[in-house]
Coordinates of C-alpha atoms in Angstrom, one line a residue:
Chain A
X1 CA -0.3 -0.1 0.1
X2 CA 1.1 3.5 -0.5
X3 CA 3.1 5.6 2.1
X4 CA 1.0 8.7 1.6
X5 CA -1.6 7.4 3.1
X6 CA -3.8 8.9 5.7
X7 CA -2.5 8.3 9.5
X8 CA -4.4 6.3 12.3
X9 CA -6.2 8.3 15.0
X10 CA -5.5 6.0 18.1
X11 CA -7.4 6.6 21.1
X12 CA -5.5 5.6 24.1
X13 CA -7.3 5.4 27.9
X14 CA -5.8 3.4 30.9
X15 CA -6.3 4.0 34.8
X16 CA -3.9 5.1 37.0
X17 CA -1.7 1.8 37.2
X18 CA -1.8 0.9 33.8
X19 CA 1.6 2.5 33.0
X20 CA 0.6 4.2 30.1
X21 CA 2.8 7.1 30.7
X22 CA 5.7 4.9 30.1
X23 CA 4.0 3.4 27.3
X24 CA 3.3 6.5 25.2
X25 CA 6.4 8.1 26.0
X26 CA 8.5 5.2 24.5
X27 CA 5.7 5.3 21.3
X28 CA 6.2 8.8 20.9
X29 CA 10.1 8.4 20.2
X30 CA 8.9 7.5 16.6
X31 CA 8.6 10.3 14.4
X32 CA 5.5 8.8 12.7
X33 CA 3.5 9.4 16.0
X34 CA 2.4 12.7 17.2
X35 CA 0.6 13.5 20.3
X36 CA -2.6 15.3 20.2
X37 CA -2.5 18.1 22.5
X38 CA -5.5 19.3 24.0
X39 CA -7.1 23.0 24.2
X40 CA -8.0 24.3 27.6
X41 CA -9.8 27.7 28.9
X42 CA -7.9 27.5 32.1
X43 CA -4.9 30.2 32.5
X44 CA -1.4 28.9 31.4
X45 CA 1.2 28.2 34.0
X46 CA 4.7 29.1 34.1
X47 CA 5.9 25.5 32.8
X48 CA 3.0 25.5 30.1
X49 CA 4.1 26.3 26.6
X50 CA 1.2 26.9 23.9
X51 CA 1.0 24.1 21.5
X52 CA 2.8 21.6 23.6
X53 CA 1.4 21.3 27.1
X54 CA -2.2 22.8 25.6
X55 CA -3.4 25.1 23.6
X56 CA -4.9 28.1 25.5
X57 CA -8.3 29.5 24.2
X58 CA -10.4 32.1 25.6
X59 CA -13.8 30.7 27.0
X60 CA -15.4 32.2 23.9
X61 CA -13.2 30.7 21.6
X62 CA -13.7 27.3 23.0
X63 CA -17.4 27.3 23.4
X64 CA -17.5 28.8 19.5
X65 CA -15.5 25.8 18.5
X66 CA -17.9 23.3 20.5
X67 CA -21.0 25.4 18.8
X68 CA -19.7 24.7 15.4
X69 CA -18.8 21.0 16.0
X70 CA -15.1 21.7 15.8
X71 CA -14.1 19.9 18.9
X72 CA -13.7 15.9 18.9
X73 CA -14.9 16.1 22.6
X74 CA -14.7 18.1 25.6
X75 CA -15.3 18.2 29.3
X76 CA -15.6 20.8 32.2
X77 CA -13.6 20.4 34.9
X78 CA -13.1 22.8 38.0
X79 CA -14.7 25.5 36.1
X80 CA -12.4 25.2 33.0
X81 CA -13.4 23.4 29.8
X82 CA -10.8 20.9 28.2
X83 CA -11.2 19.3 24.7
X84 CA -9.6 18.1 21.5
X85 CA -9.6 20.5 18.4
X86 CA -10.7 18.8 15.5
X87 CA -8.6 20.6 12.8
X88 CA -5.5 20.0 14.6
X89 CA -5.9 16.4 14.5
X90 CA -7.3 15.9 10.7
X91 CA -4.1 18.0 9.5
X92 CA -1.7 15.6 11.4
X93 CA -3.6 12.4 10.2
X94 CA -3.7 14.1 6.7
X95 CA 0.1 14.3 6.7
X96 CA 0.3 10.5 7.3
X97 CA 1.3 11.0 11.1
X98 CA -0.6 8.4 13.8
X99 CA -2.3 11.0 16.0
X100 CA -2.3 9.6 19.8
X101 CA -5.0 11.0 21.7
X102 CA -4.7 10.0 25.7
X103 CA -7.9 10.2 27.0
X104 CA -10.2 9.3 29.8
X105 CA -13.3 6.6 28.8
X106 CA -15.7 9.1 28.4
X107 CA -13.9 11.2 25.6
X108 CA -12.9 8.0 24.0
X109 CA -16.6 7.0 23.5
X110 CA -17.2 10.8 22.1
X111 CA -14.5 10.6 19.6
X112 CA -15.1 7.1 18.4
X113 CA -18.6 8.2 17.7
X114 CA -17.5 11.1 15.8
X115 CA -14.7 9.7 14.1
X116 CA -15.6 5.8 13.6
X117 CA -12.2 5.1 11.8
X118 CA -10.5 5.9 15.0
X119 CA -9.0 2.9 16.7
X120 CA -9.5 2.5 20.8
X121 CA -7.2 0.9 23.1
X122 CA -7.5 0.3 26.9
X123 CA -4.0 -0.3 28.1
X124 CA -4.5 -2.4 31.6
X125 CA -2.4 -3.8 34.4
X126 CA -2.5 -7.6 34.6
X127 CA -4.9 -7.8 37.4
X128 CA -6.5 -5.9 40.1
X129 CA -3.8 -6.7 42.7
X130 CA -1.6 -5.3 40.6
X131 CA -3.5 -2.1 40.1
X132 CA -4.0 -1.5 43.8
X133 CA 0.0 -2.2 44.5
X134 CA 0.8 0.3 41.7
X135 CA -1.3 3.1 43.2
X136 CA -0.4 2.2 46.8
X137 CA 3.2 1.9 45.9
X138 CA 3.7 5.7 45.4
X139 CA 2.9 5.7 49.1
X140 CA 2.6 9.6 49.0
X141 CA -1.1 9.7 49.4
X142 CA -3.9 9.5 52.5
X143 CA -5.9 6.2 52.5
X144 CA -9.0 8.2 51.1
X145 CA -7.4 9.6 48.2
X146 CA -6.2 6.4 47.2
X147 CA -9.4 4.6 47.8
X148 CA -10.9 7.7 45.4
X149 CA -8.5 6.7 42.5
X150 CA -9.1 3.0 43.2
X151 CA -12.9 3.3 42.3
X152 CA -11.8 5.7 39.6
X153 CA -9.8 3.1 38.1
X154 CA -12.1 0.2 38.9
X155 CA -15.0 2.3 37.0
X156 CA -12.6 2.4 33.8
X157 CA -11.6 -1.0 33.6
X158 CA -15.3 -1.9 33.7
X159 CA -15.6 0.0 30.1
X160 CA -12.7 -2.1 28.7
X161 CA -15.0 -3.9 26.6
X162 CA -16.2 -1.0 24.8
X163 CA -12.6 -0.5 23.5
X164 CA -11.6 -2.1 20.1
X165 CA -8.4 -3.4 21.8
X166 CA -7.0 -4.3 25.1
X167 CA -3.3 -4.4 25.8
X168 CA -2.1 -5.9 29.2
X169 CA 1.0 -4.2 30.2
X170 CA 2.9 -6.9 32.1
X171 CA 5.0 -5.6 34.9
X172 CA 8.5 -4.8 33.6
X173 CA 7.5 -5.4 30.2
X174 CA 6.3 -1.9 28.7
X175 CA 8.2 -2.5 25.7
X176 CA 6.1 -5.5 25.1
X177 CA 2.9 -3.0 25.2
X178 CA 4.4 -0.5 23.2
X179 CA 5.2 -3.3 20.5
X180 CA 1.3 -4.1 20.7
X181 CA 0.3 -0.5 19.8
X182 CA 2.5 -0.5 16.9
X183 CA 1.4 -3.8 15.8
X184 CA -2.1 -2.7 16.1
X185 CA -1.5 0.4 13.9
X186 CA 0.4 -1.6 11.7
X187 CA -2.5 -4.1 11.1
X188 CA -5.2 -1.7 11.1
X189 CA -3.5 0.1 7.9
X190 CA -4.3 -3.5 6.1
X191 CA -7.9 -3.1 6.1
X192 CA -9.4 -2.4 2.9
X193 CA -11.5 0.6 3.7
X194 CA -8.5 2.8 5.0
X195 CA -7.2 2.5 1.3
X196 CA -10.1 2.9 -1.0
X197 CA -7.9 3.7 -3.9
X198 CA -5.9 0.3 -3.8
X199 CA -7.7 -1.4 -6.4
X200 CA -7.2 1.3 -9.0
X201 CA -3.7 1.8 -8.4
X202 CA -3.4 -2.4 -8.4
X203 CA -4.8 -2.4 -12.1
X204 CA -3.2 0.8 -13.1
X205 CA 0.1 -0.9 -13.2
X206 CA -0.5 -3.3 -15.9
Chain B
X1 CA -4.8 -12.3 28.3
X2 CA -4.8 -16.0 29.4
X3 CA -2.6 -18.6 27.3
X4 CA -5.4 -21.3 27.2
X5 CA -8.0 -19.1 25.2
X6 CA -9.3 -20.5 21.6
X7 CA -7.5 -20.2 18.7
X8 CA -8.2 -18.0 15.7
X9 CA -9.6 -19.2 12.6
X10 CA -7.6 -17.5 9.4
X11 CA -8.9 -17.6 6.2
X12 CA -6.6 -16.8 3.8
X13 CA -7.1 -16.3 -0.4
X14 CA -4.9 -15.3 -3.1
X15 CA -4.8 -15.3 -6.6
X16 CA -2.3 -17.2 -8.5
X17 CA 1.0 -15.3 -8.5
X18 CA 0.5 -14.2 -4.8
X19 CA 3.1 -16.2 -3.7
X20 CA 0.5 -17.8 -1.3
X21 CA 2.0 -21.0 -1.1
X22 CA 5.3 -19.8 0.0
X23 CA 3.9 -17.5 2.6
X24 CA 1.6 -20.4 4.2
X25 CA 4.5 -22.8 4.3
X26 CA 6.6 -20.4 6.3
X27 CA 3.9 -19.7 8.5
X28 CA 3.2 -23.4 8.9
X29 CA 6.6 -24.3 10.5
X30 CA 5.1 -22.3 13.8
X31 CA 3.6 -25.4 15.7
X32 CA 0.8 -22.6 17.0
X33 CA -0.8 -22.9 13.6
X34 CA -2.5 -25.6 11.9
X35 CA -3.4 -26.2 8.2
X36 CA -7.4 -27.2 7.8
X37 CA -7.4 -30.1 5.8
X38 CA -10.3 -30.4 3.4
X39 CA -12.6 -33.3 2.5
X40 CA -13.3 -34.5 -0.8
X41 CA -15.5 -36.9 -2.5
X42 CA -12.8 -37.8 -5.4
X43 CA -10.8 -41.0 -5.4
X44 CA -7.7 -41.0 -3.5
X45 CA -4.3 -40.6 -5.8
X46 CA -1.0 -42.7 -4.9
X47 CA 0.5 -39.7 -3.2
X48 CA -2.6 -38.8 -1.1
X49 CA -2.7 -39.4 2.6
X50 CA -5.9 -39.5 4.8
X51 CA -6.0 -36.4 7.2
X52 CA -2.9 -34.8 5.6
X53 CA -3.8 -34.1 1.9
X54 CA -7.5 -34.5 2.4
X55 CA -10.2 -36.3 4.4
X56 CA -11.6 -39.0 2.0
X57 CA -15.7 -39.2 2.2
X58 CA -17.9 -41.0 0.0
X59 CA -20.7 -39.1 -1.5
X60 CA -23.1 -40.1 0.9
X61 CA -21.0 -39.3 3.9
X62 CA -20.2 -35.8 2.2
X63 CA -23.9 -34.8 1.7
X64 CA -25.0 -35.9 4.9
X65 CA -22.6 -33.7 6.3
X66 CA -23.8 -30.7 4.1
X67 CA -27.3 -31.5 5.5
X68 CA -26.5 -31.3 8.9
X69 CA -24.9 -28.3 8.7
X70 CA -21.6 -29.9 9.3
X71 CA -19.7 -28.5 6.4
X72 CA -18.3 -25.0 6.9
X73 CA -18.1 -24.6 3.1
X74 CA -18.3 -26.5 0.0
X75 CA -18.4 -26.6 -3.6
X76 CA -18.6 -29.1 -6.6
X77 CA -15.7 -29.3 -9.1
X78 CA -15.6 -31.8 -12.1
X79 CA -18.3 -34.3 -10.3
X80 CA -16.3 -34.0 -7.0
X81 CA -17.1 -32.2 -4.0
X82 CA -14.9 -30.5 -2.0
X83 CA -15.2 -28.9 1.6
X84 CA -14.5 -27.8 5.2
X85 CA -15.8 -30.2 7.9
X86 CA -16.5 -27.9 10.8
X87 CA -15.8 -30.3 13.4
X88 CA -12.3 -30.4 12.6
X89 CA -11.6 -26.8 12.4
X90 CA -13.8 -26.3 15.8
X91 CA -11.6 -29.1 17.8
X92 CA -8.3 -27.2 16.7
X93 CA -9.7 -23.8 17.6
X94 CA -10.9 -25.0 21.4
X95 CA -7.3 -26.5 21.6
X96 CA -5.8 -23.1 20.8
X97 CA -4.4 -23.4 17.8
X98 CA -4.8 -21.0 15.0
X99 CA -6.2 -22.7 12.1
X100 CA -5.2 -21.5 8.5
X101 CA -7.9 -22.2 6.0
X102 CA -6.4 -21.9 2.4
X103 CA -9.7 -21.1 0.1
X104 CA -11.0 -19.2 -2.8
X105 CA -13.0 -16.1 -2.5
X106 CA -16.5 -17.9 -2.9
X107 CA -15.6 -20.0 0.3
X108 CA -14.1 -17.5 2.0
X109 CA -17.3 -15.8 2.3
X110 CA -19.4 -18.9 3.0
X111 CA -17.0 -19.2 5.9
X112 CA -17.2 -15.9 7.5
X113 CA -20.7 -16.0 7.1
X114 CA -21.1 -19.1 9.4
X115 CA -17.9 -18.2 11.6
X116 CA -17.8 -14.2 11.9
X117 CA -15.3 -14.5 14.6
X118 CA -13.1 -15.6 11.5
X119 CA -10.6 -13.5 10.2
X120 CA -10.1 -13.2 6.3
X121 CA -6.9 -12.2 4.6
X122 CA -6.4 -11.7 0.9
X123 CA -2.8 -12.0 -0.1
X124 CA -2.0 -10.0 -3.2
X125 CA 1.1 -9.2 -5.4
X126 CA 1.8 -5.5 -5.4
X127 CA 0.4 -4.8 -8.9
X128 CA -1.2 -6.3 -12.0
X129 CA 2.0 -6.1 -13.8
X130 CA 4.0 -8.3 -11.2
X131 CA 1.0 -10.7 -11.0
X132 CA 1.1 -11.1 -14.9
X133 CA 4.6 -11.6 -14.6
X134 CA 4.5 -14.1 -12.6
X135 CA 1.9 -16.0 -14.2
X136 CA 3.9 -15.9 -17.4
X137 CA 7.1 -16.4 -15.9
X138 CA 6.2 -20.1 -15.2
X139 CA 6.7 -20.2 -18.8
X140 CA 4.9 -23.8 -19.3
X141 CA 1.2 -23.1 -20.5
X142 CA 0.1 -22.0 -23.5
X143 CA -1.6 -18.3 -24.6
X144 CA -5.2 -19.6 -23.8
X145 CA -4.3 -21.2 -20.6
X146 CA -2.7 -18.2 -19.2
X147 CA -5.4 -15.7 -20.2
X148 CA -7.7 -18.1 -18.5
X149 CA -5.9 -18.2 -15.3
X150 CA -5.3 -14.3 -15.5
X151 CA -9.0 -13.7 -15.8
X152 CA -9.6 -16.1 -12.6
X153 CA -6.9 -13.7 -10.9
X154 CA -8.4 -10.5 -11.7
X155 CA -11.7 -11.8 -10.4
X156 CA -10.5 -12.8 -7.0
X157 CA -8.5 -9.3 -6.7
X158 CA -11.6 -7.5 -7.6
X159 CA -13.3 -9.2 -4.2
X160 CA -10.3 -7.7 -2.3
X161 CA -12.3 -5.2 -0.2
X162 CA -14.6 -7.9 0.9
X163 CA -11.8 -9.2 3.3
X164 CA -10.6 -7.9 6.8
X165 CA -7.3 -7.6 5.5
X166 CA -5.1 -7.2 2.7
X167 CA -1.6 -8.1 2.8
X168 CA 0.6 -7.4 -0.4
X169 CA 3.3 -9.9 -0.9
X170 CA 6.1 -7.4 -2.2
X171 CA 8.6 -9.5 -4.9
X172 CA 11.3 -11.2 -2.5
X173 CA 9.9 -10.3 0.6
X174 CA 7.4 -13.1 1.6
X175 CA 9.0 -12.9 5.5
X176 CA 7.6 -9.8 5.4
X177 CA 4.1 -11.0 4.7
X178 CA 4.3 -13.9 6.7
X179 CA 5.2 -11.3 9.9
X180 CA 2.2 -9.3 8.7
X181 CA 0.1 -12.5 9.1
X182 CA 1.2 -13.3 12.5
X183 CA 0.8 -9.6 13.5
X184 CA -3.0 -9.8 12.5
X185 CA -3.5 -12.9 14.3
X186 CA -1.8 -11.4 17.4
X187 CA -3.8 -8.1 17.0
X188 CA -6.9 -9.9 16.8
X189 CA -6.6 -11.7 19.8
X190 CA -6.6 -8.4 21.7
X191 CA -10.3 -7.8 20.7
X192 CA -12.1 -7.8 24.1
X193 CA -14.7 -9.9 22.2
X194 CA -12.4 -12.9 21.9
X195 CA -12.0 -13.3 25.6
X196 CA -15.3 -12.6 27.7
X197 CA -13.8 -13.8 30.8
X198 CA -11.1 -11.1 30.8
X199 CA -12.7 -8.8 33.1
X200 CA -13.6 -11.5 35.7
X201 CA -10.3 -12.6 35.8
X202 CA -8.8 -9.3 36.4
X203 CA -10.9 -8.6 39.5
X204 CA -10.5 -12.2 40.7
X205 CA -6.9 -11.4 41.7
X206 CA -7.7 -8.6 43.9

C-alpha cells in the first residue's frame, strides 16, 4: 500500500496504574507518531507552553468551537473546559502521522462516535492486585485519596470491553505493550476501507 | 490475556501469483498454527494421505454432513465435492491452535458468514504487472491457459475489499508477509470479544 496514506487516530485510555505514561513516552520516540495536544480555557502556568502542553483558548473561543462541531470531545473540570480541536487532529492525519489521543473513557467514546475510523485501545495492568499495588506503591497519598483513585480506576476497567483492543501491560514489560500498539497500527492499516484507491492503483500498473 | 484461549480461524485467499503457497508454508513452521485439511469425494491418488492431503468421504457421507450443517463451506468441481468439515476446525480452535483455511473467494465468504469470528485475509502481488509477470514466468502454459488463469486472478483481486485485511506480498519479501499474518493474529487476539472472561479474571486477583 502507498506510503502517503492517511495516518491513524489512536485513542488510548488506561487507569492510573496501567503504566500508560511510560508506554506512550516510548511510542512517541517514533517520528511517525504525534501526540494530540488538548485545548483548555484554564490560565497558563509558568511551565506551560502554547501548543505543547496545551492550546490556550478563551472561554468564547472554546465554546464557539464546540458550537461549530469543531471539538472532537470536551469536558468541564473545576470551572475550566478541556477538549480536542478537530482541525489539529485532522491536519496531522492528512500528513500521514498517527495521532495519539490520550483520553479518559468518556472522551474516548465521544471521539469514537465522531470519528469511527479511530482505533481505541485500553491499556491495563495484569490484574486488580497489581493495579492496587501500583497505586499504593507511590506511598504519597492518604487512604481516602487512594480509595478514590482506586474507585475511578475500577470504573474505567469496567468499560474495557467498549474498546477495540485491550493491551495488558505486564510488570516490567512496557516494551511489549509498545510493540503491541505498533502492531495494532500496522494491522489496522491493512484494512481495505483505509485505502479505497488500492484497486485502482493495482490495476493501473498493468 | 490467558494462554488457554480459543485459537483464531484465519481464512487466507490469494490469486495465482500472490505467492500464497510460500507464505503459508513459512507460517506453518510455527506449531501454534495448523492447516485446515479439506474433505473430498474424489478418489485417493497414490500420493494422497488420509487426513493430510484430504479427508476422503463417500458421496453419501459428504452430502449428509452438508445437510446437517457440518460443512463450513463446500463446492463441486468436475463431479466431485470439496469442503471444510466444521468439526475438525472447531476442535483445533478449542485446543488453542490458529487454523489456516486456504480457500478461494467464494468459500471464504461462506465461512465468514457461518463463523463471523473468523478473520479473512487476501494476499496479493504488488500490482497487476507483477501478477501477470509471475503467471507468465512459469513459461509452461499456452496463451489460452494463461489468459484463463489471469481472468480468474483478476476476478479474485476484484473482491479484495470484502476481506478484513489485504497483505501485499512484495517480490522477494515473503518473510514480511508472514510477519504481517502473525501480527494480524496477535492483534485480533487483543479484541475484548475474544476473551469474554477477561474482566472476571482481572478482578478475581484482588
